[in-house]
């Protein structure tokens, strides 16, 4: 078997990130995924500053495991093909800004379920299907601001900042979508009925920030930007050294003792202000300058060696290499086979492997992202065979 979802058929009507990434994860789990694109193609197939050989990096990374067909859903003939695909599908996914878009195209849940009562339709909109923001356009940065993330990002005492560099909230939303779909598939095994699932980028963003919201309910104080630091564990952050940066996490008092020994600061260990993590949190302002001064005495490479020898959790910051190369070379990545290199029509690409692993049904990436309309003839031929088989079965009855 190629994965626990082998035999499940998925239609990906989405664009950009959260919808397509949801479908990609289902494909890695073994489902057969067909990406349905408009004649213009997915909006991330091109980008002014993020393309390789004319293809957008985002599209290449977000759409592995899929076959592709172009359908203009505003045209009756193409919409009829979509209906045929829906008839034999198990799951349909879209992430348009509102569920009304698919309804206007003649492919809302009511239509899909009338064609195929077993279909599971997940619609992951921008802000949800109710309320004054229903139908508004969004992307990662807008949602970060709307959900309050910007208010807790940035340097301590500085202005709010948007977290850039990676659209992690879309990926968080995609994972939540996958879990919802898998639960729906399980429920369908018992009931025989499909269902509609509503999620939103806004909701998944709020979920991703839950630990900071808890701070307010626990203390009554609104959380503030803290740079790389953590509110309830000290020290747990990045530190500047004489050359480079190192990230250090002192998660308990045992590690604290080893940390003080590694830094050759025995007085800190015996100081009652820092005896417990609660004490260190309360006296953060007094402790951090002492640690910063000590760590600036030597380079990051020196401290990493010493800290690891003493069993202190720490990490290093790299420069001069693409992030995917750094991850590929990391011994932990290699030991757990968490990344793969795929050959694509646009050159080799480093890609995260499936994040769920099963002992009996291994998961894998079966194909790179597709070219536009690449599998049209293949998909139409399969539909024709299915129609012929259904006609033969009816005549036999």
Coordinates of C-alpha atoms in Angstrom, one line a residue:
X1 CA 0.0 0.0 0.0
X2 CA 1.1 3.6 -0.7
X3 CA -0.5 5.1 2.4
X4 CA -3.5 4.8 4.8
X5 CA -5.7 6.9 2.4
X6 CA -5.0 4.7 -0.7
X7 CA -8.2 4.5 -2.8
X8 CA -9.5 7.9 -1.5
X9 CA -10.1 10.4 -4.3
X10 CA -9.6 14.1 -3.7
X11 CA -10.5 17.2 -5.8
X12 CA -8.4 20.3 -5.1
X13 CA -10.2 23.4 -6.3
X14 CA -8.0 25.7 -4.2
X15 CA -5.3 28.2 -4.9
X16 CA -2.2 29.5 -3.2
X17 CA -1.6 27.8 0.1
X18 CA -4.0 26.4 2.7
X19 CA -6.3 24.5 0.3
X20 CA -3.6 23.1 -2.0
X21 CA -1.4 22.2 1.0
X22 CA -4.3 20.4 2.6
X23 CA -4.7 18.3 -0.6
X24 CA -1.0 17.7 -0.8
X25 CA -0.9 16.2 2.7
X26 CA -3.8 13.9 1.7
X27 CA -1.8 12.9 -1.3
X28 CA 1.2 12.1 0.8
X29 CA -1.1 9.9 2.9
X30 CA -1.9 7.9 -0.2
X31 CA -5.0 9.7 -1.7
X32 CA -5.3 10.2 -5.4
X33 CA -5.5 14.0 -5.8
X34 CA -6.6 15.9 -8.9
X35 CA -5.9 19.6 -9.0
X36 CA -8.5 21.6 -10.9
X37 CA -7.3 24.9 -12.2
X38 CA -8.9 27.7 -14.1
X39 CA -7.4 28.6 -17.6
X40 CA -5.3 31.3 -15.8
X41 CA -3.8 28.7 -13.5
X42 CA -3.2 28.9 -9.7
X43 CA -2.2 32.4 -8.7
X44 CA 1.1 31.2 -7.3
X45 CA 2.3 29.6 -10.5
X46 CA 4.1 32.9 -11.2
X47 CA 5.6 35.6 -9.1
X48 CA 7.8 38.6 -9.9
X49 CA 10.6 37.7 -7.4
X50 CA 10.0 34.0 -6.5
X51 CA 10.2 31.9 -9.6
X52 CA 12.6 29.3 -11.0
X53 CA 12.5 28.8 -14.8
X54 CA 9.3 30.7 -14.8
X55 CA 7.5 28.7 -12.2
X56 CA 6.6 30.0 -8.7
X57 CA 8.5 28.4 -5.8
X58 CA 5.3 28.4 -3.8
X59 CA 3.4 26.4 -6.4
X60 CA 6.2 23.8 -6.8
X61 CA 6.3 23.2 -3.0
X62 CA 2.5 23.3 -2.4
X63 CA 1.3 20.9 -5.1
X64 CA 3.3 17.7 -5.0
X65 CA 1.5 14.4 -5.3
X66 CA -1.2 15.8 -7.7
X67 CA -2.4 15.3 -11.3
X68 CA -3.7 18.4 -13.0
X69 CA -6.6 19.4 -15.3
X70 CA -7.8 22.8 -16.5
X71 CA -11.5 23.4 -16.2
X72 CA -13.3 26.7 -16.8
X73 CA -16.2 26.3 -14.3
X74 CA -18.1 29.2 -15.9
X75 CA -18.4 27.1 -19.1
X76 CA -21.2 24.4 -19.1
X77 CA -19.0 21.7 -20.8
X78 CA -16.2 22.0 -18.3
X79 CA -18.6 22.3 -15.4
X80 CA -20.2 19.0 -16.5
X81 CA -16.7 17.4 -16.4
X82 CA -16.4 18.7 -12.8
X83 CA -19.7 17.1 -11.9
X84 CA -18.4 13.8 -13.2
X85 CA -15.3 14.1 -11.1
X86 CA -17.4 15.0 -8.1
X87 CA -19.5 11.8 -8.7
X88 CA -16.6 9.5 -7.9
X89 CA -14.7 11.7 -5.4
X90 CA -14.5 11.2 -1.7
X91 CA -13.2 14.7 -0.7
X92 CA -13.3 18.2 -2.3
X93 CA -11.3 21.1 -1.0
X94 CA -11.3 24.8 -1.7
X95 CA -10.0 27.9 0.0
X96 CA -11.8 30.7 -1.7
X97 CA -12.6 33.8 0.4
X98 CA -16.2 32.7 0.7
X99 CA -18.2 29.5 0.1
X100 CA -20.5 31.6 -2.1
X101 CA -17.9 31.5 -4.8
X102 CA -18.2 27.8 -5.4
X103 CA -22.0 28.1 -5.1
X104 CA -22.0 30.8 -7.9
X105 CA -19.9 28.4 -10.0
X106 CA -22.6 25.7 -9.6
X107 CA -20.4 23.6 -7.3
X108 CA -21.4 24.4 -3.7
X109 CA -22.0 21.7 -1.2
X110 CA -25.7 21.4 -1.9
X111 CA -24.9 20.5 -5.6
X112 CA -22.0 18.3 -4.8
X113 CA -24.0 16.3 -2.2
X114 CA -26.9 15.9 -4.6
X115 CA -24.5 14.3 -7.1
X116 CA -22.6 12.3 -4.5
X117 CA -24.1 12.0 -1.0
X118 CA -20.9 10.5 0.4
X119 CA -18.6 13.5 -0.6
X120 CA -16.8 15.4 2.1
X121 CA -16.5 19.0 1.2
X122 CA -14.0 21.2 3.1
X123 CA -14.2 25.0 2.6
X124 CA -11.4 26.9 4.2
X125 CA -12.2 30.6 3.7
X126 CA -10.4 33.6 4.8
X127 CA -12.5 34.7 7.8
X128 CA -15.3 32.2 8.1
X129 CA -18.7 32.0 6.5
X130 CA -20.5 34.3 8.9
X131 CA -20.0 37.8 10.2
X132 CA -19.0 41.2 8.7
X133 CA -15.7 39.8 7.3
X134 CA -17.2 37.0 5.3
X135 CA -16.1 37.3 1.7
X136 CA -13.1 39.6 2.4
X137 CA -9.8 38.8 0.8
X138 CA -6.9 37.8 3.0
X139 CA -3.5 36.4 3.2
X140 CA -1.1 35.4 5.9
X141 CA 0.0 39.0 6.8
X142 CA -3.6 40.4 7.0
X143 CA -4.7 37.5 9.2
X144 CA -1.7 37.9 11.6
X145 CA -2.8 41.4 12.2
X146 CA -6.5 40.6 12.5
X147 CA -5.9 37.7 14.9
X148 CA -3.6 39.7 17.1
X149 CA -0.3 38.0 16.2
X150 CA 1.4 41.2 15.3
X151 CA 0.8 42.6 18.7
X152 CA 3.1 40.0 20.3
X153 CA 5.8 39.8 17.6
X154 CA 8.9 42.0 17.5
X155 CA 11.6 43.2 19.9
X156 CA 10.8 43.9 23.5
X157 CA 9.6 47.4 23.8
X158 CA 9.4 47.8 20.1
X159 CA 6.5 48.3 17.7
X160 CA 4.3 45.3 16.6
X161 CA 5.7 43.3 13.7
X162 CA 4.4 40.9 11.1
X163 CA 6.3 37.6 11.0
X164 CA 7.6 37.3 7.5
X165 CA 9.7 34.7 5.7
X166 CA 7.4 31.8 5.9
X167 CA 3.6 31.5 5.7
X168 CA 3.5 29.2 8.8
X169 CA -0.2 29.9 9.6
X170 CA -1.4 28.6 6.3
X171 CA 0.5 25.4 7.0
X172 CA -0.9 25.2 10.4
X173 CA -4.4 25.6 9.0
X174 CA -3.7 22.9 6.4
X175 CA -2.8 20.4 9.1
X176 CA -5.9 21.2 11.0
X177 CA -7.9 20.7 7.8
X178 CA -6.3 17.3 7.2
X179 CA -7.3 16.2 10.7
X180 CA -10.8 17.4 10.2
X181 CA -11.1 15.5 6.9
X182 CA -9.7 12.3 8.4
X183 CA -12.2 12.5 11.2
X184 CA -15.0 13.0 8.6
X185 CA -13.8 10.0 6.6
X186 CA -13.9 7.9 9.8
X187 CA -17.4 9.1 10.5
X188 CA -18.5 8.3 7.0
X189 CA -17.4 4.7 7.5
X190 CA -20.1 4.5 10.3
X191 CA -22.9 6.6 8.7
X192 CA -22.3 6.2 5.0
X193 CA -22.9 10.0 4.6
X194 CA -20.6 12.8 3.6
X195 CA -20.6 16.2 5.2
X196 CA -19.5 19.8 4.8
X197 CA -16.6 21.2 6.9
X198 CA -16.1 24.9 7.4
X199 CA -12.7 26.2 8.5
X200 CA -10.9 29.5 8.1
X201 CA -7.5 31.0 8.1
X202 CA -8.6 33.4 10.8
X203 CA -9.6 30.6 13.1
X204 CA -6.5 28.6 12.6
X205 CA -4.4 31.7 13.2
X206 CA -6.2 32.3 16.5
X207 CA -5.6 28.6 17.4
X208 CA -1.9 29.0 16.6
X209 CA -1.6 31.9 19.1
X210 CA -3.4 30.1 21.9
X211 CA -0.5 30.0 24.4
X212 CA -0.1 33.8 24.3
X213 CA -3.8 34.3 24.9
X214 CA -3.6 32.0 27.9
X215 CA -1.1 34.5 29.4
X216 CA -3.8 37.1 29.6
X217 CA -6.4 34.8 31.2
X218 CA -3.8 33.6 33.7
X219 CA -2.4 37.0 34.7
X220 CA -4.8 39.6 33.5
X221 CA -2.0 41.3 31.7
X222 CA -1.9 41.6 27.9
X223 CA 1.0 39.8 26.3
X224 CA 3.7 42.0 24.7
X225 CA 6.5 41.5 22.2
X226 CA 9.4 39.7 23.7
X227 CA 11.7 39.1 20.7
X228 CA 12.7 35.5 20.7
X229 CA 12.1 35.1 24.4
X230 CA 9.5 33.0 26.1
X231 CA 7.1 34.3 28.7
X232 CA 7.1 31.4 31.1
X233 CA 10.6 29.9 30.9
X234 CA 13.8 31.8 31.5
X235 CA 16.2 31.6 29.7
X236 CA 14.6 30.3 26.6
X237 CA 15.7 32.6 23.7
X238 CA 18.4 33.5 21.2
X239 CA 21.5 35.2 22.5
X240 CA 24.2 37.2 20.6
X241 CA 27.7 35.9 21.0
X242 CA 31.1 37.3 20.0
X243 CA 30.4 35.9 16.6
X244 CA 27.0 34.7 15.6
X245 CA 23.9 33.7 17.6
X246 CA 22.9 30.7 19.7
X247 CA 19.5 29.7 20.9
X248 CA 19.3 28.3 24.4
X249 CA 16.4 26.6 26.4
X250 CA 16.7 26.0 30.1
X251 CA 13.6 24.0 30.7
X252 CA 14.1 22.9 34.3
X253 CA 16.4 23.3 37.3
X254 CA 18.6 20.3 36.4
X255 CA 19.4 22.0 33.1
X256 CA 19.9 25.3 34.9
X257 CA 22.6 23.7 37.1
X258 CA 24.4 22.4 34.0
X259 CA 23.9 25.7 32.2
X260 CA 25.6 27.6 35.0
X261 CA 28.4 25.1 35.0
X262 CA 28.9 25.4 31.2
X263 CA 29.1 29.2 31.4
X264 CA 31.4 29.0 34.5
X265 CA 29.0 31.1 36.5
X266 CA 28.6 29.2 39.8
X267 CA 27.4 32.3 41.6
X268 CA 24.2 32.3 39.5
X269 CA 23.3 28.8 40.5
X270 CA 23.5 29.7 44.2
X271 CA 21.8 33.1 43.8
X272 CA 18.3 32.7 45.4
X273 CA 16.8 35.1 42.8
X274 CA 17.4 32.4 40.2
X275 CA 16.9 29.2 42.2
X276 CA 13.7 28.1 40.4
X277 CA 12.2 28.9 37.0
X278 CA 9.5 31.0 38.7
X279 CA 12.3 33.0 40.4
X280 CA 14.1 33.4 37.0
X281 CA 10.9 34.6 35.3
X282 CA 10.3 37.1 38.1
X283 CA 13.9 38.3 37.9
X284 CA 14.3 38.2 34.1
X285 CA 15.5 41.8 33.9
X286 CA 18.4 41.1 36.4
X287 CA 19.4 37.7 34.9
X288 CA 19.5 38.3 31.2
X289 CA 22.1 41.1 31.1
X290 CA 24.5 38.8 33.1
X291 CA 24.0 35.9 30.6
X292 CA 24.3 38.3 27.6
X293 CA 27.6 39.7 28.9
X294 CA 29.0 36.2 29.4
X295 CA 27.9 34.8 26.1
X296 CA 29.5 37.7 24.2
X297 CA 32.9 36.6 25.5
X298 CA 33.2 33.8 22.9
X299 CA 31.8 32.7 19.6
X300 CA 28.6 30.8 18.9
X301 CA 30.6 27.8 17.8
X302 CA 32.5 27.6 21.1
X303 CA 29.3 27.9 23.2
X304 CA 27.5 25.3 21.2
X305 CA 30.2 22.7 21.8
X306 CA 30.3 23.5 25.6
X307 CA 26.6 23.6 26.0
X308 CA 26.1 20.3 24.2
X309 CA 28.8 18.7 26.3
X310 CA 26.8 19.7 29.4
X311 CA 23.4 18.5 28.0
X312 CA 21.9 22.0 27.6
X313 CA 19.3 22.2 24.7
X314 CA 20.7 24.7 22.2
X315 CA 20.6 25.5 18.5
X316 CA 22.7 27.3 16.0
X317 CA 21.9 30.0 13.3
X318 CA 23.4 29.5 9.9
X319 CA 24.2 31.9 7.2
X320 CA 25.2 31.6 3.6
X321 CA 23.1 28.5 2.6
X322 CA 19.5 28.0 1.5
X323 CA 17.4 26.9 4.4
X324 CA 16.5 23.7 2.7
X325 CA 20.2 22.8 2.3
X326 CA 20.8 23.4 6.0
X327 CA 17.8 21.2 6.9
X328 CA 18.9 18.4 4.5
X329 CA 22.4 18.3 6.1
X330 CA 21.2 18.3 9.7
X331 CA 21.8 14.8 11.3
X332 CA 18.3 14.8 12.9
X333 CA 16.7 15.4 9.5
X334 CA 18.8 12.6 7.9
X335 CA 18.1 10.2 10.8
X336 CA 14.3 10.6 10.6
X337 CA 14.2 11.1 6.8
X338 CA 12.1 14.2 7.1
X339 CA 13.2 15.8 3.8
X340 CA 13.5 14.5 0.3
X341 CA 14.9 15.9 -3.0
X342 CA 12.5 15.7 -5.9
X343 CA 13.1 16.1 -9.6
X344 CA 10.6 18.5 -11.1
X345 CA 10.1 20.0 -14.6
X346 CA 11.8 23.1 -13.2
X347 CA 14.8 21.4 -11.6
X348 CA 15.5 19.6 -8.3
X349 CA 13.6 20.7 -5.3
X350 CA 14.1 20.0 -1.6
X351 CA 10.8 19.1 0.0
X352 CA 9.5 18.2 3.5
X353 CA 8.4 14.6 3.6
X354 CA 5.1 13.5 5.1
X355 CA 4.8 14.5 8.7
X356 CA 2.6 11.5 9.6
X357 CA 4.3 8.1 9.5
X358 CA 2.6 4.8 9.8
X359 CA 4.3 1.4 10.3
X360 CA 2.0 -0.6 8.1
X361 CA 1.2 2.0 5.4
X362 CA 4.3 4.1 4.7
X363 CA 3.6 7.6 3.3
X364 CA 5.6 9.2 0.5
X365 CA 5.6 11.9 -2.2
X366 CA 4.6 10.0 -5.4
X367 CA 5.1 12.8 -7.9
X368 CA 6.3 16.5 -8.2
X369 CA 3.9 19.4 -8.7
X370 CA 2.2 19.2 -12.1
X371 CA 2.4 21.4 -15.1
X372 CA -0.8 23.2 -16.1
X373 CA -3.3 20.8 -17.6
X374 CA -0.6 18.1 -17.7
X375 CA -3.0 15.1 -17.0
X376 CA -6.0 16.2 -19.0
X377 CA -6.2 13.3 -21.4
X378 CA -5.5 10.8 -18.7
X379 CA -8.2 12.1 -16.4
X380 CA -10.8 12.4 -19.2
X381 CA -10.0 8.8 -20.3
X382 CA -10.6 7.6 -16.8
X383 CA -13.9 9.4 -16.7
X384 CA -15.0 7.8 -20.0
X385 CA -14.1 4.3 -18.7
X386 CA -16.1 4.9 -15.6
X387 CA -19.1 6.1 -17.5
X388 CA -18.9 3.0 -19.8
X389 CA -18.6 0.7 -16.8
X390 CA -21.6 2.3 -15.1
X391 CA -23.6 2.0 -18.3
X392 CA -22.7 -1.7 -18.6
X393 CA -23.6 -2.3 -14.9
X394 CA -27.0 -0.6 -15.4
X395 CA -27.8 -2.7 -18.6
X396 CA -26.8 -5.9 -16.7
X397 CA -29.2 -5.0 -13.9

